[in-house]
Amino acid sequence: MSRLVVVSNRVSAPRQGRTGGEGGLAVGILAALRERGGLWFGWSGKITEQGGNLDVFEHGPITYATLDLTARDYEEYYSGFANRSLWPLFHYRLDLADFTRRYLAGYQRVNALFASKLLPHLQDDDQIWIHDYHLIPLADQLRQAGCKQKIGFFLHIPWPAPEVLVALPNHRSLVNSLCAYDLIGFQTEIDRQAFIDYVLRDAGGTQIDEATVELHGRRVTTGAYPISIDTENLAKMAEEASSTRHTERLRGSVRDRDLIVGVDRLDYSKGLVARVEAFEHLLKAYPANRGRAVFLQIAPPSRSDVPEYQHIRGELEAACGRVNAAYADFDWTPIRYLNKGFSRRLLTGFFRVSTIGLITPLRDGMNLVAKEYVACQNPEDPGALVLSRFAGAARELEGALIVNPYDNEGVAEALQSALAMSRDERRERWSAMFDYLRRHDIDAWREAYLKALADT
Ligand code: ADQ
């Protein structure tokens, strides 16, 4: 079997004392690298004056190669083009997108740097798997340097409709560079179709077969590979976590009330302010929930050097403060907003003791938290999932109550029906979703993608 080379913006390198704290993607990638031996290449997370230093080290069958960047690289490539141009645009937030040309130049420069540093470490029969919007032009850069290996790409975020994509000044060259890949994986069929639509209608490409298009003489295969979680492990972790000190403390503080939980990075795509407004509407329209429902929102800071993220933090704090001031009583606070992260283990326990998982992004490639919430439930008395139709996960989790996150009253109604749902109905909805996630876990995702890449 050929060696696997994974490239992503950040690398989940081994650290002393780490005990299974990796997120789902790292778990999936590490399993493949361990099985076949391989290389994981990416940014070290370090910023140095010179940049460009590559640290290569081995850990078991895996070689890690991590690259330092300069402050300017970080500003233009990461905070700039990746997170102020592509991220907002791909999440349909044209109002927040900033197309400063300097960002694009930095993005291309860092992708070229990645290519030049990676190239000497490649072997002829390597299979290369590049991840996410930070590295779209990387295959093109590698091809220009003579790389003949199979190269696949997986996009973790949505692919926007052509009408939205064309607002990107360099949309043509970005899509051209994507055609240097052998296989492009999307989260959902909708994303894949949006890409095909653009290639055929806007870029003048031709369709070869259902999955394959040709653009300027390059053929690329596309597929939808919805990412998933390590279902069995999470279920086990949640069962163990259900009786830990932290979970007991949470349960003790909630007492016999209903706990609604949301867990997200503090990102404007996650719909946090609208979620607070929907909860506010629940208290207003269904007053029996006053004194009874508790909404726990965990949202640690993310990309906090990007101005739009500082802004959303202020907005969310104001919204939570307003609702608590209007509704709290001396023995009950409706919203517990925590601006910090918790370990995976702890979160599994929090998911397990809650009555409802409330996941309402305005746009999300997949949303793994929704899947994690399902995996962590007690089979005898599972909670209900209220999920945005704009999360990729909504295409798969049919037992969820699917909502439109822009419609506060609709979300409040769904919350009310989840709170009133019988245990039988909750069990029925949950077991369909859990069975599905057992079959479609992170291993199945990775295997399906890598098999398709090998078959191209
Ligand atoms: P994210 O936007 O980060 O990922 P998501 O998939 O929900 O969104 O979360 C990724 C992981 O981070 C999950 O394992 C989750 O448990 C963890 N996490 C989130 N909030 C946390 C918190 N407050 N504390 C601790 N852990 C937290 C991007 C795309 C998604 C896509 C993933 C994977 O935006 O759409 O699902 O990549 O492809």
XYZ file of C-alpha atoms and ligand atoms in Angstrom:
494
model
C 0.000 0.000 0.000
C 1.387 3.419 -0.901
C 2.448 5.827 1.818
C -0.049 8.485 2.869
C 0.945 12.137 3.029
C -1.515 14.428 4.780
C -1.230 18.192 4.498
C -3.338 20.552 6.580
C -2.920 24.064 7.911
C -2.307 22.766 11.432
C -0.838 19.435 12.426
C -1.977 17.501 15.459
C 1.563 16.616 16.587
C 2.072 14.316 19.582
C 2.539 16.103 22.865
C 3.634 14.657 26.141
C 0.811 13.812 28.464
C -1.886 14.007 25.779
C -4.452 11.327 26.470
C -6.873 10.942 23.649
C -7.730 14.633 23.564
C -7.645 14.862 19.772
C -10.685 15.956 17.827
C -12.441 13.698 15.353
C -10.461 14.684 12.277
C -7.112 14.114 14.006
C -8.304 10.725 15.243
C -9.288 9.685 11.718
C -6.119 10.924 10.077
C -3.838 9.474 12.743
C -5.467 6.057 12.360
C -4.734 6.066 8.616
C -1.156 7.294 9.105
C -0.492 4.634 11.759
C -1.927 1.884 9.579
C 0.057 2.733 6.445
C 2.934 4.783 7.756
C 3.077 8.323 6.514
C 3.855 11.969 6.730
C 1.784 14.767 8.223
C 2.839 18.183 7.012
C 1.593 21.628 8.047
C 2.160 24.868 9.909
C 3.822 24.443 13.329
C 1.618 27.112 14.885
C 4.818 29.086 15.504
C 5.589 32.548 14.205
C 9.265 33.386 13.815
C 11.143 36.325 12.349
C 12.515 34.428 9.349
C 9.775 31.823 8.925
C 10.321 28.833 6.650
C 12.036 26.622 9.226
C 10.889 23.004 8.843
C 10.973 20.754 11.873
C 10.891 17.064 10.911
C 10.509 14.389 13.569
C 9.263 10.845 13.856
C 6.810 9.330 16.247
C 6.177 5.626 15.698
C 5.295 5.002 12.031
C 4.431 8.682 11.471
C 6.753 11.455 10.347
C 5.691 14.957 11.287
C 6.970 17.952 9.362
C 5.965 21.353 10.692
C 6.777 24.680 9.184
C 7.154 28.066 10.903
C 5.588 31.176 9.377
C 6.405 34.872 9.671
C 4.052 37.403 11.252
C 3.328 38.707 7.756
C 2.502 35.189 6.456
C 0.156 34.701 9.376
C -1.561 38.021 8.825
C -1.992 37.709 5.066
C -2.418 33.975 4.483
C -4.180 32.832 7.649
C -6.020 35.767 9.242
C -6.319 37.497 5.875
C -7.201 35.466 2.804
C -8.226 32.242 4.556
C -10.267 33.792 7.353
C -11.329 37.224 6.066
C -11.863 36.429 2.370
C -12.650 32.734 1.896
C -14.268 31.846 5.232
C -16.951 34.583 5.177
C -17.601 34.154 1.447
C -17.966 30.368 1.637
C -20.343 30.851 4.581
C -22.501 33.283 2.577
C -21.351 36.334 4.574
C -20.459 38.615 1.696
C -21.079 41.552 4.005
C -18.062 40.450 6.074
C -15.716 39.444 3.257
C -12.571 41.497 2.721
C -10.763 41.014 -0.585
C -7.620 43.022 0.124
C -5.178 42.017 -2.647
C -2.265 41.748 -0.225
C -4.084 38.860 1.495
C -4.334 36.950 -1.771
C -0.630 37.513 -2.500
C 0.232 36.172 0.966
C -2.042 33.164 0.464
C -0.303 32.286 -2.780
C 3.128 32.904 -1.279
C 2.504 30.588 1.685
C 1.025 27.889 -0.562
C 4.171 28.108 -2.708
C 6.283 27.859 0.445
C 4.347 24.758 1.551
C 4.944 23.203 -1.891
C 8.683 23.914 -1.953
C 9.210 22.587 1.568
C 7.060 19.502 1.049
C 8.489 18.470 -2.310
C 11.868 17.083 -1.101
C 9.995 14.833 1.356
C 7.727 13.184 -1.228
C 8.212 9.678 -2.618
C 7.102 8.560 -6.076
C 4.178 6.387 -5.062
C 2.867 8.595 -2.239
C -0.817 9.326 -2.030
C -1.255 12.968 -1.015
C -4.313 14.226 0.847
C -4.633 18.006 1.279
C -7.186 19.520 3.645
C -9.313 22.617 3.574
C -9.634 26.126 2.256
C -6.229 27.313 3.473
C -4.503 25.131 0.880
C -6.636 25.172 -2.277
C -3.739 26.144 -4.652
C -1.251 23.669 -3.158
C -1.735 20.859 -5.707
C -1.293 23.325 -8.565
C 1.958 24.535 -6.988
C 3.152 20.949 -6.566
C 2.208 20.047 -10.151
C 4.146 23.047 -11.471
C 7.173 21.672 -9.636
C 6.727 18.324 -11.410
C 4.756 16.347 -8.836
C 3.006 13.361 -10.508
C 1.546 11.643 -7.457
C -2.171 11.278 -6.848
C -3.377 14.333 -4.971
C -6.745 14.592 -3.294
C -8.423 17.562 -1.612
C -11.126 17.641 1.026
C -13.067 20.822 1.712
C -14.329 20.969 5.307
C -16.491 24.056 4.796
C -19.420 24.626 2.402
C -18.861 25.285 -1.296
C -21.018 28.332 -2.118
C -23.543 28.678 -4.928
C -21.995 30.125 -8.140
C -23.765 33.479 -7.641
C -21.942 33.878 -4.340
C -18.613 32.462 -5.481
C -18.282 34.964 -8.322
C -18.026 37.756 -5.761
C -14.506 36.493 -5.109
C -12.235 38.576 -7.373
C -10.010 35.568 -8.154
C -12.785 32.979 -8.469
C -11.540 31.770 -11.855
C -7.960 31.101 -10.864
C -9.069 29.527 -7.575
C -11.280 27.020 -9.385
C -8.644 26.425 -12.059
C -6.154 25.547 -9.363
C -8.635 23.117 -7.807
C -8.630 21.195 -11.082
C -4.993 20.213 -10.414
C -6.357 17.666 -7.916
C -7.363 14.143 -8.888
C -10.269 14.063 -6.439
C -12.157 16.863 -4.683
C -14.189 15.740 -1.691
C -17.094 17.861 -0.428
C -19.142 17.487 2.725
C -22.487 17.184 0.955
C -23.998 16.592 -2.441
C -25.251 20.197 -2.415
C -21.691 21.527 -2.147
C -20.506 19.176 -4.866
C -23.340 20.214 -7.162
C -22.603 23.909 -6.581
C -19.008 23.319 -7.661
C -20.093 21.426 -10.790
C -22.610 24.175 -11.627
C -19.881 26.795 -11.481
C -17.468 24.749 -13.618
C -20.096 24.051 -16.264
C -21.990 27.351 -16.355
C -19.484 30.000 -15.346
C -16.089 28.576 -16.260
C -16.980 26.855 -19.552
C -15.940 23.379 -18.419
C -17.473 20.147 -19.695
C -19.019 17.226 -17.918
C -17.287 13.887 -18.546
C -19.516 11.764 -16.345
C -21.673 12.256 -13.261
C -18.639 12.798 -11.011
C -16.023 14.144 -13.403
C -15.568 17.498 -15.115
C -12.909 18.862 -17.424
C -11.667 22.430 -17.329
C -8.861 23.810 -19.524
C -7.694 20.285 -20.326
C -7.633 19.107 -16.703
C -9.965 16.382 -15.460
C -11.076 16.271 -11.875
C -13.337 13.806 -10.080
C -15.697 15.035 -7.372
C -17.546 13.262 -4.587
C -19.535 13.931 -1.410
C -17.922 12.414 1.701
C -19.733 13.653 4.809
C -17.176 13.711 7.617
C -18.079 11.974 10.857
C -16.962 11.103 14.393
C -15.466 8.154 16.285
C -18.964 7.107 17.329
C -18.264 4.033 19.500
C -15.440 5.713 21.404
C -17.455 8.835 22.101
C -20.395 6.764 23.319
C -18.071 4.924 25.697
C -16.452 8.154 26.845
C -19.867 9.719 27.521
C -21.021 6.720 29.543
C -17.905 6.953 31.690
C -18.213 10.731 31.968
C -21.828 10.535 33.139
C -20.722 9.945 36.739
C -17.598 12.123 36.970
C -17.318 14.975 39.469
C -17.826 17.661 36.809
C -20.911 16.039 35.337
C -22.330 15.574 38.851
C -21.679 19.243 39.566
C -23.502 20.279 36.417
C -26.400 17.932 37.160
C -26.553 19.164 40.760
C -26.687 22.794 39.640
C -29.456 22.158 37.106
C -31.475 19.935 39.489
C -34.798 18.895 37.962
C -34.759 21.634 35.320
C -34.310 21.066 31.603
C -30.816 21.666 30.294
C -30.385 22.879 26.716
C -26.787 22.760 25.520
C -24.885 24.398 22.651
C -21.146 23.987 21.974
C -19.402 25.948 19.219
C -16.326 27.944 18.454
C -17.248 31.633 18.872
C -17.787 32.187 15.149
C -20.395 34.297 13.337
C -21.259 31.299 11.146
C -22.574 29.397 14.165
C -25.682 31.558 14.620
C -25.101 32.215 18.318
C -26.891 35.556 18.632
C -29.947 34.258 16.775
C -29.859 31.179 19.021
C -30.011 33.354 22.142
C -32.929 35.246 20.593
C -34.719 31.971 19.877
C -34.252 30.910 23.496
C -35.548 34.316 24.572
C -38.604 33.711 22.432
C -39.120 30.339 24.110
C -39.289 32.089 27.488
C -41.603 34.748 26.139
C -44.001 32.551 24.173
C -44.058 29.587 26.573
C -43.833 31.144 30.051
C -43.931 27.744 31.782
C -40.249 27.462 30.843
C -39.356 30.445 33.026
C -37.544 29.090 36.077
C -37.435 25.671 34.367
C -35.234 25.795 31.281
C -31.497 26.456 31.454
C -29.503 27.188 28.303
C -25.789 26.373 28.599
C -23.776 27.822 25.714
C -20.094 26.966 25.559
C -18.255 29.111 23.011
C -14.519 29.626 23.449
C -12.811 32.477 21.580
C -11.667 31.621 18.090
C -9.545 33.638 15.604
C -9.726 36.502 18.070
C -7.260 38.659 16.141
C -9.773 38.930 13.277
C -11.976 42.029 13.914
C -15.251 40.334 12.914
C -14.693 37.789 15.696
C -14.190 40.523 18.297
C -17.434 42.036 17.128
C -19.472 38.830 17.395
C -18.142 38.330 20.915
C -19.485 41.713 21.971
C -22.836 41.049 20.325
C -23.240 37.673 22.006
C -22.318 39.029 25.426
C -24.877 41.808 25.003
C -27.611 39.381 23.911
C -26.989 36.992 26.827
C -26.831 39.888 29.291
C -30.092 41.309 27.980
C -32.010 38.010 28.266
C -30.630 37.242 31.716
C -31.464 40.762 32.934
C -35.021 40.453 31.619
C -35.828 36.955 32.867
C -33.461 35.818 35.668
C -34.801 35.305 39.157
C -32.984 35.097 42.482
C -32.739 31.299 42.174
C -32.529 30.830 38.385
C -30.364 32.218 35.576
C -31.719 31.338 32.130
C -28.458 31.510 30.135
C -25.060 30.266 31.231
C -22.641 31.542 28.636
C -19.092 30.245 28.999
C -16.433 31.895 26.862
C -13.932 29.062 27.304
C -13.222 25.583 26.001
C -13.615 22.292 27.805
C -11.942 18.957 27.211
C -13.670 16.439 24.982
C -14.158 14.134 27.925
C -15.956 16.776 29.960
C -18.129 17.813 27.016
C -19.325 14.238 26.492
C -20.660 14.252 30.071
C -22.357 17.636 29.540
C -24.024 16.336 26.369
C -25.199 13.246 28.204
C -27.031 15.083 31.015
C -28.760 17.616 28.770
C -32.336 17.379 27.548
C -31.702 19.124 24.232
C -28.710 19.721 21.971
C -29.263 23.081 20.232
C -27.068 23.423 17.139
C -28.171 26.224 14.848
C -25.393 27.432 12.534
C -26.370 29.853 9.772
C -24.052 27.806 7.500
C -21.798 24.902 8.363
C -19.909 22.413 6.208
C -20.915 19.525 8.439
C -20.971 20.355 12.185
C -19.456 17.545 14.176
C -20.929 18.760 17.453
C -24.391 17.652 16.252
C -23.070 14.141 15.616
C -21.152 14.124 18.904
C -24.288 15.117 20.781
C -26.128 12.092 19.388
C -23.258 9.688 20.140
C -23.123 10.821 23.776
C -26.768 10.205 24.720
C -28.013 7.689 27.246
C -29.829 5.043 25.125
C -32.493 4.659 27.826
C -33.329 8.340 28.033
C -31.733 10.224 25.147
C -31.973 13.969 24.633
C -33.424 15.499 21.470
C -31.392 17.293 18.825
C -32.574 20.623 17.405
C -30.484 21.210 14.296
C -30.185 23.910 11.635
C -31.113 22.955 8.114
C -27.999 24.829 6.987
C -25.578 22.394 8.669
C -24.298 19.616 6.414
C -25.225 17.202 9.228
C -28.932 17.953 8.670
C -28.754 15.881 5.451
C -27.939 12.793 7.497
C -29.461 13.199 10.968
C -33.054 12.583 10.071
C -34.157 12.039 13.671
C -33.312 15.651 14.567
C -35.858 18.467 14.721
C -34.684 20.441 11.709
C -35.052 24.224 12.027
C -34.412 27.416 10.117
C -31.976 29.374 12.336
C -33.137 32.718 10.894
C -36.649 32.055 12.198
C -36.503 32.623 15.976
C -40.123 31.740 16.526
C -39.747 28.504 14.560
C -36.700 27.518 16.598
C -38.577 28.315 19.818
C -41.473 26.096 18.665
C -39.058 23.243 17.926
C -37.491 23.684 21.372
C -40.935 23.557 22.926
C -41.814 20.327 21.097
C -38.457 18.817 22.069
C -39.119 19.689 25.715
C -42.546 18.078 25.529
C -41.439 15.018 23.540
C -42.231 11.591 24.995
C -39.389 9.301 25.944
C -40.571 6.793 23.305
C -40.341 9.345 20.538
C -36.935 10.527 21.725
C -35.684 6.917 21.765
C -37.028 6.243 18.309
C -35.464 9.372 16.816
C -32.180 8.848 18.622
C -31.699 5.170 17.760
C -32.144 5.838 14.035
C -29.448 8.528 14.217
C -27.112 6.498 16.424
C -27.333 3.426 14.173
C -26.551 5.604 11.200
C -23.531 7.161 12.943
C -22.222 3.750 13.956
C -22.197 2.709 10.319
C -20.978 6.076 9.031
C -18.204 6.895 11.466
C -14.853 8.630 10.954
C -13.173 5.406 9.797
C -15.839 4.840 7.148
C -15.391 8.443 5.973
C -11.630 8.153 5.614
C -11.781 4.723 3.974
C -14.376 5.865 1.436
C -12.343 8.938 0.524
C -8.984 7.187 0.228
C -10.471 4.338 -1.781
C -11.984 6.840 -4.214
C -8.641 8.646 -4.479
C -6.857 5.370 -5.184
C -9.487 4.555 -7.851
C -9.182 7.846 -9.746
P -15.667 23.692 13.039
O -16.226 24.931 12.450
O -14.652 23.877 14.088
O -15.065 22.694 11.927
P -17.384 21.517 14.231
O -17.426 20.469 13.208
O -18.685 21.649 14.934
O -16.992 22.927 13.619
O -16.343 21.283 15.428
C -15.137 20.694 15.306
C -14.687 20.103 16.669
O -14.363 21.090 17.655
C -15.716 19.182 17.301
O -15.082 17.960 17.561
C -16.118 19.871 18.588
O -16.383 18.988 19.667
C -14.937 20.745 18.914
N -15.448 21.940 19.594
C -16.287 22.838 19.075
N -16.584 23.769 20.000
C -15.921 23.427 21.117
C -15.851 23.971 22.433
N -16.558 25.036 22.744
N -15.046 23.367 23.337
C -14.366 22.263 23.017
N -14.431 21.678 21.804
C -15.183 22.252 20.862
C -14.927 22.718 10.498
C -16.209 23.021 9.703
C -17.318 22.057 10.107
C -16.849 20.616 9.911
C -15.502 20.391 10.560
C -14.920 19.017 10.228
O -16.618 24.356 9.905
O -18.487 22.284 9.341
O -17.794 19.749 10.509
O -14.547 21.362 10.146
O -14.895 18.820 8.832
